[in-house]
mmCIF file of C-alpha atoms in Angstrom:
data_model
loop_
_atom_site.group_PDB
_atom_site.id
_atom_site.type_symbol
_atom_site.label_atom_id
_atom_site.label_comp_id
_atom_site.label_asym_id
_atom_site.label_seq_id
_atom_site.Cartn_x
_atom_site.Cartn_y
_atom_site.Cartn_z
ATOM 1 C CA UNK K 1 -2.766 -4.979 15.162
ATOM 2 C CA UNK K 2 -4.702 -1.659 15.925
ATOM 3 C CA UNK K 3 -6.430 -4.099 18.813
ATOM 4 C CA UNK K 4 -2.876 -3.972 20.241
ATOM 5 C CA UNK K 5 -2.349 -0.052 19.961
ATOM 6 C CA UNK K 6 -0.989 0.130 16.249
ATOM 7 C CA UNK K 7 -1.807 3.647 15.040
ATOM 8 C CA UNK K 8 -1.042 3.152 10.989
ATOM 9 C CA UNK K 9 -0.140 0.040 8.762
ATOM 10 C CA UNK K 10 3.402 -0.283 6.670
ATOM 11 C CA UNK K 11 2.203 -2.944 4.142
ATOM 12 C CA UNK K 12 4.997 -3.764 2.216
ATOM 13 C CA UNK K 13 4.566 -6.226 -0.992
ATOM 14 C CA UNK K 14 7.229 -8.657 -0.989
ATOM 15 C CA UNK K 15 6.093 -9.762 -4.487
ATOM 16 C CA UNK K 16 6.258 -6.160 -6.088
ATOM 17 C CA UNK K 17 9.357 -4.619 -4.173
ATOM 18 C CA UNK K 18 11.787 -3.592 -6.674
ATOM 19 C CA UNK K 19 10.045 -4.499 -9.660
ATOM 20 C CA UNK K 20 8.288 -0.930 -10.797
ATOM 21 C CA UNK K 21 5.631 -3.024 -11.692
ATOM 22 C CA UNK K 22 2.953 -1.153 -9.303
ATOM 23 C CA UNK K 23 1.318 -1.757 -6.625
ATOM 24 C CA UNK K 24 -0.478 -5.013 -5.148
ATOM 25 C CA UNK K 25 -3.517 -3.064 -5.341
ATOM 26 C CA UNK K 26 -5.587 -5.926 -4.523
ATOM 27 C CA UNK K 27 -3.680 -6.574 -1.259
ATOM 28 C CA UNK K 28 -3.802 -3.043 -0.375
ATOM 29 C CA UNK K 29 -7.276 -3.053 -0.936
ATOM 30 C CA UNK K 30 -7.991 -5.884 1.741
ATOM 31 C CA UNK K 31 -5.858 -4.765 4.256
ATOM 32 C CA UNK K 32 -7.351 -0.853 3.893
ATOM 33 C CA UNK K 33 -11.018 -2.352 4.343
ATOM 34 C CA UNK K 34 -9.815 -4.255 7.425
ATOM 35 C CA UNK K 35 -8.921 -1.563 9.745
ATOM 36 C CA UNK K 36 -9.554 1.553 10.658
ATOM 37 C CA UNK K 37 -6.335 3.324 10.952
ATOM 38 C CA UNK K 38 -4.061 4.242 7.830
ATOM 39 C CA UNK K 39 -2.378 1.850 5.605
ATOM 40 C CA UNK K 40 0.977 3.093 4.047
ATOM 41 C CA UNK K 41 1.523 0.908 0.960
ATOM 42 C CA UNK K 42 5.304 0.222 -0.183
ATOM 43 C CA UNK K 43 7.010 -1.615 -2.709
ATOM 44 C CA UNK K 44 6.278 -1.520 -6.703
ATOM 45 C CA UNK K 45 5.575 1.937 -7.847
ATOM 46 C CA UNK K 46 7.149 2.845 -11.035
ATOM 47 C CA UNK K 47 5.731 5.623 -12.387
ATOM 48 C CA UNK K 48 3.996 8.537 -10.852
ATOM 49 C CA UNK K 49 0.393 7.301 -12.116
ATOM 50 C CA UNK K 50 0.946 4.005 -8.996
ATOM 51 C CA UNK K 51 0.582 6.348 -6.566
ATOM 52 C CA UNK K 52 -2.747 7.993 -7.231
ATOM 53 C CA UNK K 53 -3.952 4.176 -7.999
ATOM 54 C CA UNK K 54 -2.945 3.214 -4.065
ATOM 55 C CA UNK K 55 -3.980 6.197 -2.796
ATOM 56 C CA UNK K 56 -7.276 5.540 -4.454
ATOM 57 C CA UNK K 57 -7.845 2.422 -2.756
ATOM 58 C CA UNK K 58 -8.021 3.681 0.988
ATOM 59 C CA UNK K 59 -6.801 5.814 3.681
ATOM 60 C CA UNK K 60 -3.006 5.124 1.893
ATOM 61 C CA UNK K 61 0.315 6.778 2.718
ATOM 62 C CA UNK K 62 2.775 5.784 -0.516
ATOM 63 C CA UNK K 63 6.228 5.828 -0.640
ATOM 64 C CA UNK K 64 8.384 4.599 -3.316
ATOM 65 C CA UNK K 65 11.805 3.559 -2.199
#
């Protein structure tokens, strides 16, 4: 993706959206160590605590929908 000019990543989990479960940290830990240009994670935050856990994991924009 960056190869082909992306400048960030919106990683959705498919699994997690709508569920206020949290996020897929372990996918938004693989994808963050793959590239080089930021990864916003969407899709399972439920309480304010998710989004310092994604943002943790890499160079993470979060948004909860």
């Amino acid at each position: 993706m960056q190869e082909m000019g992306a400048g960030e990543v919106l990683l959705t989990s498919i699994d997690r959206e709508g569920t206020y479960l949290g996020y897929d940290v372990e996918l938004i830990r693989s994808v963050a160590r793959s590239v080089t240009i930021p990864v916003i994670a969407c899709g399972g935050a439920g309480k304010i605590e998710d989004f310092g856990t994604a943002v943790r994991e890499g160079r993470l924009g979060v948004r909860r929908r």
